[in-house]
PDB file of C-alpha atoms in Angstrom:
ATOM      1  CA  UNK A  25      18.021  -3.679 -17.733  1.00 39.00           C
ATOM      2  CA  UNK A  26      17.937  -3.864 -13.949  1.00 46.00           C
ATOM      3  CA  UNK A  27      15.347  -1.575 -12.306  1.00 49.00           C
ATOM      4  CA  UNK A  28      17.895   0.701 -10.678  1.00 51.00           C
ATOM      5  CA  UNK A  29      19.990   1.199 -13.818  1.00 52.00           C
ATOM      6  CA  UNK A  30      17.976   4.164 -15.076  1.00 51.00           C
ATOM      7  CA  UNK A  31      15.641   5.123 -12.204  1.00 48.00           C
ATOM      8  CA  UNK A  32      16.307   7.908  -9.706  1.00 45.00           C
ATOM      9  CA  UNK A  33      15.646   6.947  -6.054  1.00 46.00           C
ATOM     10  CA  UNK A  34      15.072  10.647  -5.294  1.00 47.00           C
ATOM     11  CA  UNK A  35      12.333  11.025  -7.910  1.00 41.00           C
ATOM     12  CA  UNK A  36       8.743  10.404  -6.843  1.00 47.00           C
ATOM     13  CA  UNK A  37       7.771   9.636 -10.450  1.00 50.00           C
ATOM     14  CA  UNK A  38      10.536   7.047 -10.848  1.00 46.00           C
ATOM     15  CA  UNK A  39       9.743   5.542  -7.482  1.00 42.00           C
ATOM     16  CA  UNK A  40       6.098   5.102  -8.484  1.00 45.00           C
ATOM     17  CA  UNK A  41       7.125   3.647 -11.852  1.00 47.00           C
ATOM     18  CA  UNK A  42       9.502   1.157 -10.214  1.00 47.00           C
ATOM     19  CA  UNK A  43       6.660  -1.213  -9.351  1.00 47.00           C
ATOM     20  CA  UNK A  44       6.360  -2.081 -13.036  1.00 44.00           C
ATOM     21  CA  UNK A  45       9.668  -3.946 -12.510  1.00 48.00           C
ATOM     22  CA  UNK A  46       8.871  -5.275  -9.047  1.00 49.00           C
ATOM     23  CA  UNK A  47       5.389  -6.749  -9.463  1.00 50.00           C
ATOM     24  CA  UNK A  48       6.446 -10.343  -8.819  1.00 59.00           C
ATOM     25  CA  UNK A  49       8.338  -9.456  -5.632  1.00 59.00           C
ATOM     26  CA  UNK A  50       5.465  -7.275  -4.457  1.00 54.00           C
ATOM     27  CA  UNK A  51       2.889 -10.024  -4.977  1.00 53.00           C
ATOM     28  CA  UNK A  52       4.949 -12.690  -3.215  1.00 60.00           C
ATOM     29  CA  UNK A  53       6.141 -10.698  -0.191  1.00 63.00           C
ATOM     30  CA  UNK A  54       3.813  -7.823   0.684  1.00 74.00           C
ATOM     31  CA  UNK A  55       1.248  -8.461   3.443  1.00 88.00           C
ATOM     32  CA  UNK A  56      -2.517  -8.521   3.157  1.00 91.00           C
ATOM     33  CA  UNK A  57      -4.810  -6.492   5.454  1.00 96.00           C
ATOM     34  CA  UNK A  58      -6.503  -7.530   8.712  1.00 97.00           C
ATOM     35  CA  UNK A  59     -10.240  -8.191   8.799  1.00 96.00           C
ATOM     36  CA  UNK A  60     -10.803  -5.586  11.500  1.00 97.00           C
ATOM     37  CA  UNK A  61      -9.329  -2.857   9.307  1.00 98.00           C
ATOM     38  CA  UNK A  62     -11.304  -3.876   6.221  1.00 97.00           C
ATOM     39  CA  UNK A  63     -14.512  -4.126   8.259  1.00 97.00           C
ATOM     40  CA  UNK A  64     -13.993  -0.579   9.556  1.00 98.00           C
ATOM     41  CA  UNK A  65     -13.201   0.865   6.116  1.00 98.00           C
ATOM     42  CA  UNK A  66     -16.057  -0.683   4.123  1.00 98.00           C
ATOM     43  CA  UNK A  67     -19.418   0.990   4.871  1.00 96.00           C
ATOM     44  CA  UNK A  68     -22.437  -1.058   5.869  1.00 95.00           C
ATOM     45  CA  UNK A  69     -24.588  -1.917   2.885  1.00 95.00           C
ATOM     46  CA  UNK A  70     -21.833  -1.335   0.329  1.00 97.00           C
ATOM     47  CA  UNK A  71     -22.221  -3.329  -2.878  1.00 98.00           C
ATOM     48  CA  UNK A  72     -19.893  -1.967  -5.573  1.00 98.00           C
ATOM     49  CA  UNK A  73     -16.432  -0.959  -4.364  1.00 98.00           C
ATOM     50  CA  UNK A  74     -13.416   0.539  -6.123  1.00 98.00           C
ATOM     51  CA  UNK A  75      -9.919  -0.534  -5.069  1.00 98.00           C
ATOM     52  CA  UNK A  76      -7.904   2.393  -6.427  1.00 98.00           C
ATOM     53  CA  UNK A  77      -4.208   1.906  -7.232  1.00 96.00           C
ATOM     54  CA  UNK A  78      -4.855  -1.724  -6.405  1.00 96.00           C
ATOM     55  CA  UNK A  79      -1.359  -3.020  -7.151  1.00 93.00           C
ATOM     56  CA  UNK A  80      -1.254  -6.798  -7.337  1.00 92.00           C
ATOM     57  CA  UNK A  81      -4.567  -7.103  -5.480  1.00 95.00           C
ATOM     58  CA  UNK A  82      -3.597  -7.552  -1.831  1.00 94.00           C
ATOM     59  CA  UNK A  83      -6.684  -5.640  -0.649  1.00 97.00           C
ATOM     60  CA  UNK A  84      -8.743  -6.579  -3.709  1.00 97.00           C
ATOM     61  CA  UNK A  85      -8.822 -10.237  -2.734  1.00 96.00           C
ATOM     62  CA  UNK A  86     -10.080  -9.373   0.748  1.00 96.00           C
ATOM     63  CA  UNK A  87     -12.923  -7.335  -0.766  1.00 98.00           C
ATOM     64  CA  UNK A  88     -13.892 -10.044  -3.260  1.00 98.00           C
ATOM     65  CA  UNK A  89     -13.928 -12.591  -0.420  1.00 96.00           C
ATOM     66  CA  UNK A  90     -16.653 -10.492   1.229  1.00 96.00           C
ATOM     67  CA  UNK A  91     -18.913 -10.979  -1.781  1.00 97.00           C
ATOM     68  CA  UNK A  92     -18.583  -7.375  -2.939  1.00 98.00           C
ATOM     69  CA  UNK A  93     -18.701  -6.282  -6.575  1.00 98.00           C
ATOM     70  CA  UNK A  94     -15.114  -5.054  -6.895  1.00 98.00           C
ATOM     71  CA  UNK A  95     -13.458  -3.023  -9.621  1.00 98.00           C
ATOM     72  CA  UNK A  96      -9.689  -2.611  -9.303  1.00 98.00           C
ATOM     73  CA  UNK A  97      -7.954   0.269 -11.070  1.00 98.00           C
ATOM     74  CA  UNK A  98      -4.153   0.102 -11.431  1.00 96.00           C
ATOM     75  CA  UNK A  99      -1.821   2.064 -13.755  1.00 93.00           C
ATOM     76  CA  UNK A 100       1.015  -0.506 -13.883  1.00 92.00           C
ATOM     77  CA  UNK A 101       0.442  -3.132 -16.567  1.00 92.00           C
ATOM     78  CA  UNK A 102       2.635  -5.671 -14.768  1.00 90.00           C
ATOM     79  CA  UNK A 103       0.872  -5.250 -11.433  1.00 90.00           C
ATOM     80  CA  UNK A 104      -2.581  -5.226 -13.013  1.00 94.00           C
ATOM     81  CA  UNK A 105      -1.808  -8.404 -14.965  1.00 93.00           C
ATOM     82  CA  UNK A 106      -0.755 -10.097 -11.735  1.00 92.00           C
ATOM     83  CA  UNK A 107      -3.959  -8.895 -10.038  1.00 94.00           C
ATOM     84  CA  UNK A 108      -6.111 -10.267 -12.881  1.00 94.00           C
ATOM     85  CA  UNK A 109      -4.426 -13.670 -12.519  1.00 93.00           C
ATOM     86  CA  UNK A 110      -4.686 -13.919  -8.738  1.00 93.00           C
ATOM     87  CA  UNK A 111      -8.068 -12.238  -8.171  1.00 95.00           C
ATOM     88  CA  UNK A 112     -10.219 -13.204 -11.176  1.00 95.00           C
ATOM     89  CA  UNK A 113     -13.350 -12.236  -9.262  1.00 97.00           C
ATOM     90  CA  UNK A 114     -12.524  -8.533  -9.621  1.00 97.00           C
ATOM     91  CA  UNK A 115     -12.819  -6.356 -12.706  1.00 97.00           C
ATOM     92  CA  UNK A 116      -9.299  -5.049 -13.389  1.00 97.00           C
ATOM     93  CA  UNK A 117      -9.010  -1.804 -15.360  1.00 98.00           C
ATOM     94  CA  UNK A 118      -6.139   0.460 -16.421  1.00 97.00           C
ATOM     95  CA  UNK A 119      -6.327   3.949 -15.000  1.00 97.00           C
ATOM     96  CA  UNK A 120      -5.033   6.245 -12.317  1.00 96.00           C
ATOM     97  CA  UNK A 121      -6.296   8.117  -9.288  1.00 97.00           C
ATOM     98  CA  UNK A 122      -6.401  11.291 -11.389  1.00 97.00           C
ATOM     99  CA  UNK A 123      -8.292   9.626 -14.256  1.00 97.00           C
ATOM    100  CA  UNK A 124     -10.614   6.930 -12.947  1.00 98.00           C
ATOM    101  CA  UNK A 125     -12.292   5.013 -15.808  1.00 97.00           C
ATOM    102  CA  UNK A 126     -15.706   4.831 -14.124  1.00 98.00           C
ATOM    103  CA  UNK A 127     -18.954   6.805 -14.486  1.00 97.00           C
ATOM    104  CA  UNK A 128     -20.133   9.431 -12.016  1.00 96.00           C
ATOM    105  CA  UNK A 129     -21.730   8.118  -8.807  1.00 96.00           C
ATOM    106  CA  UNK A 130     -20.952   4.494  -9.646  1.00 97.00           C
ATOM    107  CA  UNK A 131     -19.413   3.059  -6.440  1.00 98.00           C
ATOM    108  CA  UNK A 132     -20.346   2.931  -2.769  1.00 98.00           C
ATOM    109  CA  UNK A 133     -16.760   3.133  -1.552  1.00 98.00           C
ATOM    110  CA  UNK A 134     -13.275   3.933  -2.819  1.00 98.00           C
ATOM    111  CA  UNK A 135     -10.493   2.180  -0.927  1.00 98.00           C
ATOM    112  CA  UNK A 136      -6.816   3.067  -1.238  1.00 98.00           C
ATOM    113  CA  UNK A 137      -4.278   0.658   0.252  1.00 96.00           C
ATOM    114  CA  UNK A 138      -0.612   1.585   0.529  1.00 93.00           C
ATOM    115  CA  UNK A 139      -0.883   4.135  -2.292  1.00 92.00           C
ATOM    116  CA  UNK A 140      -2.351   7.470  -1.154  1.00 95.00           C
ATOM    117  CA  UNK A 141       1.120   9.057  -1.012  1.00 88.00           C
ATOM    118  CA  UNK A 142       1.507   8.604  -4.782  1.00 87.00           C
ATOM    119  CA  UNK A 143      -1.635  10.623  -5.610  1.00 94.00           C
ATOM    120  CA  UNK A 144      -1.667  14.231  -6.784  1.00 93.00           C
ATOM    121  CA  UNK A 145      -4.302  16.760  -5.571  1.00 93.00           C
ATOM    122  CA  UNK A 146      -6.310  16.025  -8.729  1.00 95.00           C
ATOM    123  CA  UNK A 147      -7.215  12.627  -7.304  1.00 97.00           C
ATOM    124  CA  UNK A 148      -9.643  13.915  -4.687  1.00 97.00           C
ATOM    125  CA  UNK A 149     -12.190  15.457  -7.108  1.00 97.00           C
ATOM    126  CA  UNK A 150     -12.036  12.256  -9.185  1.00 97.00           C
ATOM    127  CA  UNK A 151     -12.750  10.122  -6.132  1.00 98.00           C
ATOM    128  CA  UNK A 152     -15.635  12.395  -5.141  1.00 97.00           C
ATOM    129  CA  UNK A 153     -16.986  12.150  -8.698  1.00 97.00           C
ATOM    130  CA  UNK A 154     -17.231   8.357  -8.774  1.00 97.00           C
ATOM    131  CA  UNK A 155     -18.663   8.005  -5.265  1.00 97.00           C
ATOM    132  CA  UNK A 156     -22.400   7.731  -4.818  1.00 96.00           C
ATOM    133  CA  UNK A 157     -24.101  10.163  -2.403  1.00 94.00           C
ATOM    134  CA  UNK A 158     -23.017   9.208   1.089  1.00 92.00           C
ATOM    135  CA  UNK A 159     -20.206   7.067  -0.301  1.00 97.00           C
ATOM    136  CA  UNK A 160     -16.993   6.558   1.611  1.00 98.00           C
ATOM    137  CA  UNK A 161     -13.305   7.038   0.989  1.00 98.00           C
ATOM    138  CA  UNK A 162     -11.145   4.623   2.976  1.00 98.00           C
ATOM    139  CA  UNK A 163      -7.346   4.818   3.187  1.00 98.00           C
ATOM    140  CA  UNK A 164      -5.023   2.294   4.813  1.00 97.00           C
ATOM    141  CA  UNK A 165      -1.304   1.752   5.242  1.00 96.00           C
ATOM    142  CA  UNK A 166       0.367  -1.286   6.745  1.00 94.00           C
ATOM    143  CA  UNK A 167       3.121   0.263   8.885  1.00 94.00           C
ATOM    144  CA  UNK A 168       5.759  -2.013  10.388  1.00 94.00           C
ATOM    145  CA  UNK A 169       5.818  -1.785  14.193  1.00 96.00           C
ATOM    146  CA  UNK A 170       9.378  -0.543  14.652  1.00 94.00           C
ATOM    147  CA  UNK A 171       9.063  -0.585  18.440  1.00 96.00           C
ATOM    148  CA  UNK A 172      10.062  -4.250  18.059  1.00 97.00           C
ATOM    149  CA  UNK A 173      13.869  -4.216  17.938  1.00 98.00           C
ATOM    150  CA  UNK A 174      14.520  -6.359  14.882  1.00 98.00           C
ATOM    151  CA  UNK A 175      11.728  -4.622  12.956  1.00 97.00           C
ATOM    152  CA  UNK A 176      13.228  -1.228  13.763  1.00 96.00           C
ATOM    153  CA  UNK A 177      16.605  -2.393  12.486  1.00 97.00           C
ATOM    154  CA  UNK A 178      15.025  -3.861   9.349  1.00 96.00           C
ATOM    155  CA  UNK A 179      13.253  -0.550   8.696  1.00 93.00           C
ATOM    156  CA  UNK A 180      16.438   1.475   9.212  1.00 94.00           C
ATOM    157  CA  UNK A 181      18.309  -0.610   6.643  1.00 94.00           C
ATOM    158  CA  UNK A 182      15.684  -0.374   3.907  1.00 90.00           C
ATOM    159  CA  UNK A 183      15.419   3.414   4.304  1.00 89.00           C
ATOM    160  CA  UNK A 184      19.153   4.077   4.714  1.00 88.00           C
ATOM    161  CA  UNK A 185      20.005   7.032   2.478  1.00 82.00           C
ATOM    162  CA  UNK A 186      16.396   7.573   1.399  1.00 78.00           C
ATOM    163  CA  UNK A 187      15.705  11.279   0.819  1.00 71.00           C
ATOM    164  CA  UNK A 188      11.951  11.061   0.235  1.00 67.00           C
ATOM    165  CA  UNK A 189       9.466  11.475   3.063  1.00 65.00           C
ATOM    166  CA  UNK A 190       8.105   8.186   4.325  1.00 65.00           C
ATOM    167  CA  UNK A 191       4.822   7.231   2.703  1.00 69.00           C
ATOM    168  CA  UNK A 192       2.632   6.931   5.782  1.00 77.00           C
ATOM    169  CA  UNK A 193       1.094  10.170   7.005  1.00 82.00           C
ATOM    170  CA  UNK A 194      -2.344  11.519   7.870  1.00 89.00           C
ATOM    171  CA  UNK A 195      -4.133  12.234   4.578  1.00 94.00           C
ATOM    172  CA  UNK A 196      -4.957  15.888   3.986  1.00 94.00           C
ATOM    173  CA  UNK A 197      -8.511  15.670   2.647  1.00 96.00           C
ATOM    174  CA  UNK A 198     -10.336  18.604   1.099  1.00 95.00           C
ATOM    175  CA  UNK A 199     -13.008  19.854   3.495  1.00 94.00           C
ATOM    176  CA  UNK A 200     -15.057  20.865   0.452  1.00 95.00           C
ATOM    177  CA  UNK A 201     -15.150  17.270  -0.803  1.00 97.00           C
ATOM    178  CA  UNK A 202     -15.089  15.062   2.295  1.00 97.00           C
ATOM    179  CA  UNK A 203     -16.173  15.020   5.906  1.00 97.00           C
ATOM    180  CA  UNK A 204     -13.552  15.221   8.637  1.00 96.00           C
ATOM    181  CA  UNK A 205     -11.680  11.903   8.508  1.00 96.00           C
ATOM    182  CA  UNK A 206     -11.858   9.385  11.331  1.00 97.00           C
ATOM    183  CA  UNK A 207      -8.751   7.405  12.268  1.00 98.00           C
ATOM    184  CA  UNK A 208      -8.210   3.932  13.671  1.00 98.00           C
ATOM    185  CA  UNK A 209      -5.094   1.845  14.318  1.00 98.00           C
ATOM    186  CA  UNK A 210      -5.396  -1.933  14.006  1.00 98.00           C
ATOM    187  CA  UNK A 211      -2.407  -3.897  15.384  1.00 98.00           C
ATOM    188  CA  UNK A 212      -1.799  -7.253  13.726  1.00 97.00           C
ATOM    189  CA  UNK A 213       1.012  -9.603  12.692  1.00 97.00           C
ATOM    190  CA  UNK A 214       1.914 -11.348   9.452  1.00 95.00           C
ATOM    191  CA  UNK A 215       3.515 -14.773   9.865  1.00 95.00           C
ATOM    192  CA  UNK A 216       6.407 -14.796   7.378  1.00 94.00           C
ATOM    193  CA  UNK A 217       9.385 -16.924   6.455  1.00 95.00           C
ATOM    194  CA  UNK A 218      12.638 -15.351   7.573  1.00 97.00           C
ATOM    195  CA  UNK A 219      13.910 -16.127   4.072  1.00 95.00           C
ATOM    196  CA  UNK A 220      11.239 -13.757   2.715  1.00 93.00           C
ATOM    197  CA  UNK A 221      12.659 -10.698   4.503  1.00 95.00           C
ATOM    198  CA  UNK A 222      15.277 -10.098   1.807  1.00 93.00           C
ATOM    199  CA  UNK A 223      12.726 -10.125  -1.085  1.00 91.00           C
ATOM    200  CA  UNK A 224      10.344  -8.054   1.048  1.00 90.00           C
ATOM    201  CA  UNK A 225      13.066  -5.424   1.360  1.00 91.00           C
ATOM    202  CA  UNK A 226      13.809  -5.707  -2.359  1.00 89.00           C
ATOM    203  CA  UNK A 227      10.149  -4.928  -3.181  1.00 82.00           C
ATOM    204  CA  UNK A 228      10.413  -1.406  -1.717  1.00 80.00           C
ATOM    205  CA  UNK A 229      10.406   1.417  -4.255  1.00 78.00           C
ATOM    206  CA  UNK A 230      13.603   2.870  -2.787  1.00 80.00           C
ATOM    207  CA  UNK A 231      15.569  -0.319  -3.327  1.00 84.00           C
ATOM    208  CA  UNK A 232      13.985  -0.913  -6.733  1.00 85.00           C
ATOM    209  CA  UNK A 233      15.379   2.417  -7.931  1.00 82.00           C
ATOM    210  CA  UNK A 234      18.886   2.098  -6.460  1.00 86.00           C
ATOM    211  CA  UNK A 235      21.916   1.206  -8.598  1.00 89.00           C
ATOM    212  CA  UNK A 236      22.392  -2.582  -8.429  1.00 91.00           C
ATOM    213  CA  UNK A 237      25.593  -2.454  -6.354  1.00 94.00           C
ATOM    214  CA  UNK A 238      24.052  -0.234  -3.658  1.00 91.00           C
ATOM    215  CA  UNK A 239      20.857  -2.286  -3.631  1.00 89.00           C
ATOM    216  CA  UNK A 240      22.886  -5.455  -3.075  1.00 94.00           C
ATOM    217  CA  UNK A 241      24.783  -3.815  -0.186  1.00 94.00           C
ATOM    218  CA  UNK A 242      21.529  -3.106   1.641  1.00 94.00           C
ATOM    219  CA  UNK A 243      20.120  -6.551   0.904  1.00 95.00           C
ATOM    220  CA  UNK A 244      23.282  -8.114   2.331  1.00 96.00           C
ATOM    221  CA  UNK A 245      22.637  -6.056   5.485  1.00 95.00           C
ATOM    222  CA  UNK A 246      19.205  -7.678   5.662  1.00 96.00           C
ATOM    223  CA  UNK A 247      20.825 -11.099   5.302  1.00 97.00           C
ATOM    224  CA  UNK A 248      23.176 -10.308   8.206  1.00 97.00           C
ATOM    225  CA  UNK A 249      20.276  -9.120  10.343  1.00 97.00           C
ATOM    226  CA  UNK A 250      18.403 -12.379   9.733  1.00 97.00           C
ATOM    227  CA  UNK A 251      21.494 -14.439  10.458  1.00 97.00           C
ATOM    228  CA  UNK A 252      22.560 -12.652  13.659  1.00 98.00           C
ATOM    229  CA  UNK A 253      19.619 -11.009  15.435  1.00 98.00           C
ATOM    230  CA  UNK A 254      18.570 -13.161  18.429  1.00 97.00           C
ATOM    231  CA  UNK A 255      14.893 -12.954  17.438  1.00 97.00           C
ATOM    232  CA  UNK A 256      15.650 -14.195  13.906  1.00 97.00           C
ATOM    233  CA  UNK A 257      18.788 -16.329  13.907  1.00 97.00           C
ATOM    234  CA  UNK A 258      18.096 -20.024  13.367  1.00 97.00           C
ATOM    235  CA  UNK A 259      14.369 -19.489  12.817  1.00 97.00           C
ATOM    236  CA  UNK A 260      12.447 -20.284   9.650  1.00 97.00           C
ATOM    237  CA  UNK A 261       9.318 -18.261  10.519  1.00 97.00           C
ATOM    238  CA  UNK A 262       8.594 -15.145  12.534  1.00 97.00           C
ATOM    239  CA  UNK A 263       5.681 -12.806  13.252  1.00 97.00           C
ATOM    240  CA  UNK A 264       6.197  -9.474  11.484  1.00 96.00           C
ATOM    241  CA  UNK A 265       4.122  -6.964  13.496  1.00 97.00           C
ATOM    242  CA  UNK A 266       2.195  -4.232  11.722  1.00 96.00           C
ATOM    243  CA  UNK A 267      -0.024  -1.322  12.649  1.00 97.00           C
ATOM    244  CA  UNK A 268      -2.747  -0.924  10.029  1.00 97.00           C
ATOM    245  CA  UNK A 269      -3.283   2.843  10.006  1.00 97.00           C
ATOM    246  CA  UNK A 270      -6.788   3.533   8.683  1.00 98.00           C
ATOM    247  CA  UNK A 271      -8.731   6.669   7.789  1.00 98.00           C
ATOM    248  CA  UNK A 272     -12.270   7.003   6.501  1.00 98.00           C
ATOM    249  CA  UNK A 273     -14.412   9.945   5.389  1.00 98.00           C
ATOM    250  CA  UNK A 274     -17.693  10.370   3.532  1.00 97.00           C
ATOM    251  CA  UNK A 275     -18.107  12.359   0.358  1.00 97.00           C
ATOM    252  CA  UNK A 276     -20.078  15.566   0.933  1.00 94.00           C
ATOM    253  CA  UNK A 277     -23.404  15.674  -0.942  1.00 88.00           C
ATOM    254  CA  UNK A 278     -22.567  19.132  -2.261  1.00 83.00           C
ATOM    255  CA  UNK A 279     -18.974  18.268  -3.215  1.00 75.00           C
ATOM    256  CA  UNK A 280     -17.866  19.827  -6.525  1.00 66.00           C
ATOM    257  CA  UNK A 281     -18.009  17.118  -9.152  1.00 57.00           C
ATOM    258  CA  UNK A 282     -20.200  14.825  -7.070  1.00 54.00           C
ATOM    259  CA  UNK A 283     -23.538  13.929  -8.569  1.00 51.00           C
TER     260      UNK A 283
END
């Protein structure tokens, strides 16, 4: 069965579930995160850190490289298996943002990369529960810089016909659980093969849930963009510019559910 054969591109639940089919594409094409963003998100003195909804471990590997004690929680078996293979230095556990398999007050920070938009309101009390007093919640999205012409065209193609709100937005944190969030934008660029732009597009949840014929139409549009755009045509590599949009907030000591 192809991913789009039975999944609804207008359903948030199906879109979230689509990554079970797209783990390999996600791991091979999605970008990592810049050091400046990770430095800003991780609090000084942190030791044990939770990467929540960790996917295939793009952020996890950056945290492990810092010598942190990292636990990665991911609901998709396929993505978690890939994470365990590629980042053996992290403890990989099944679970979700609404049911974190960790004790109360057990981590210094909870980081969420490219996944906050999938969480329900029940996630925030769970995050507050597992954070130690003074612990931090950090949220980051890699957002393509569509002010660059070819990137804007790439983005338009992969969202053409998409009815769901785009994932990146300021997180609405409970004032009873967390301090007022701080925001920072970190510009950076990922050096990619132009041949990877098609599989990068194919790794998006919208395309994963489309019927195969429609998905192929959009991917052929990506191929034409790569072949004809003056910034891409004839090139084997290109800088794909991103804006890492970061938020951080501390758990309140009197937060309900916090120890």
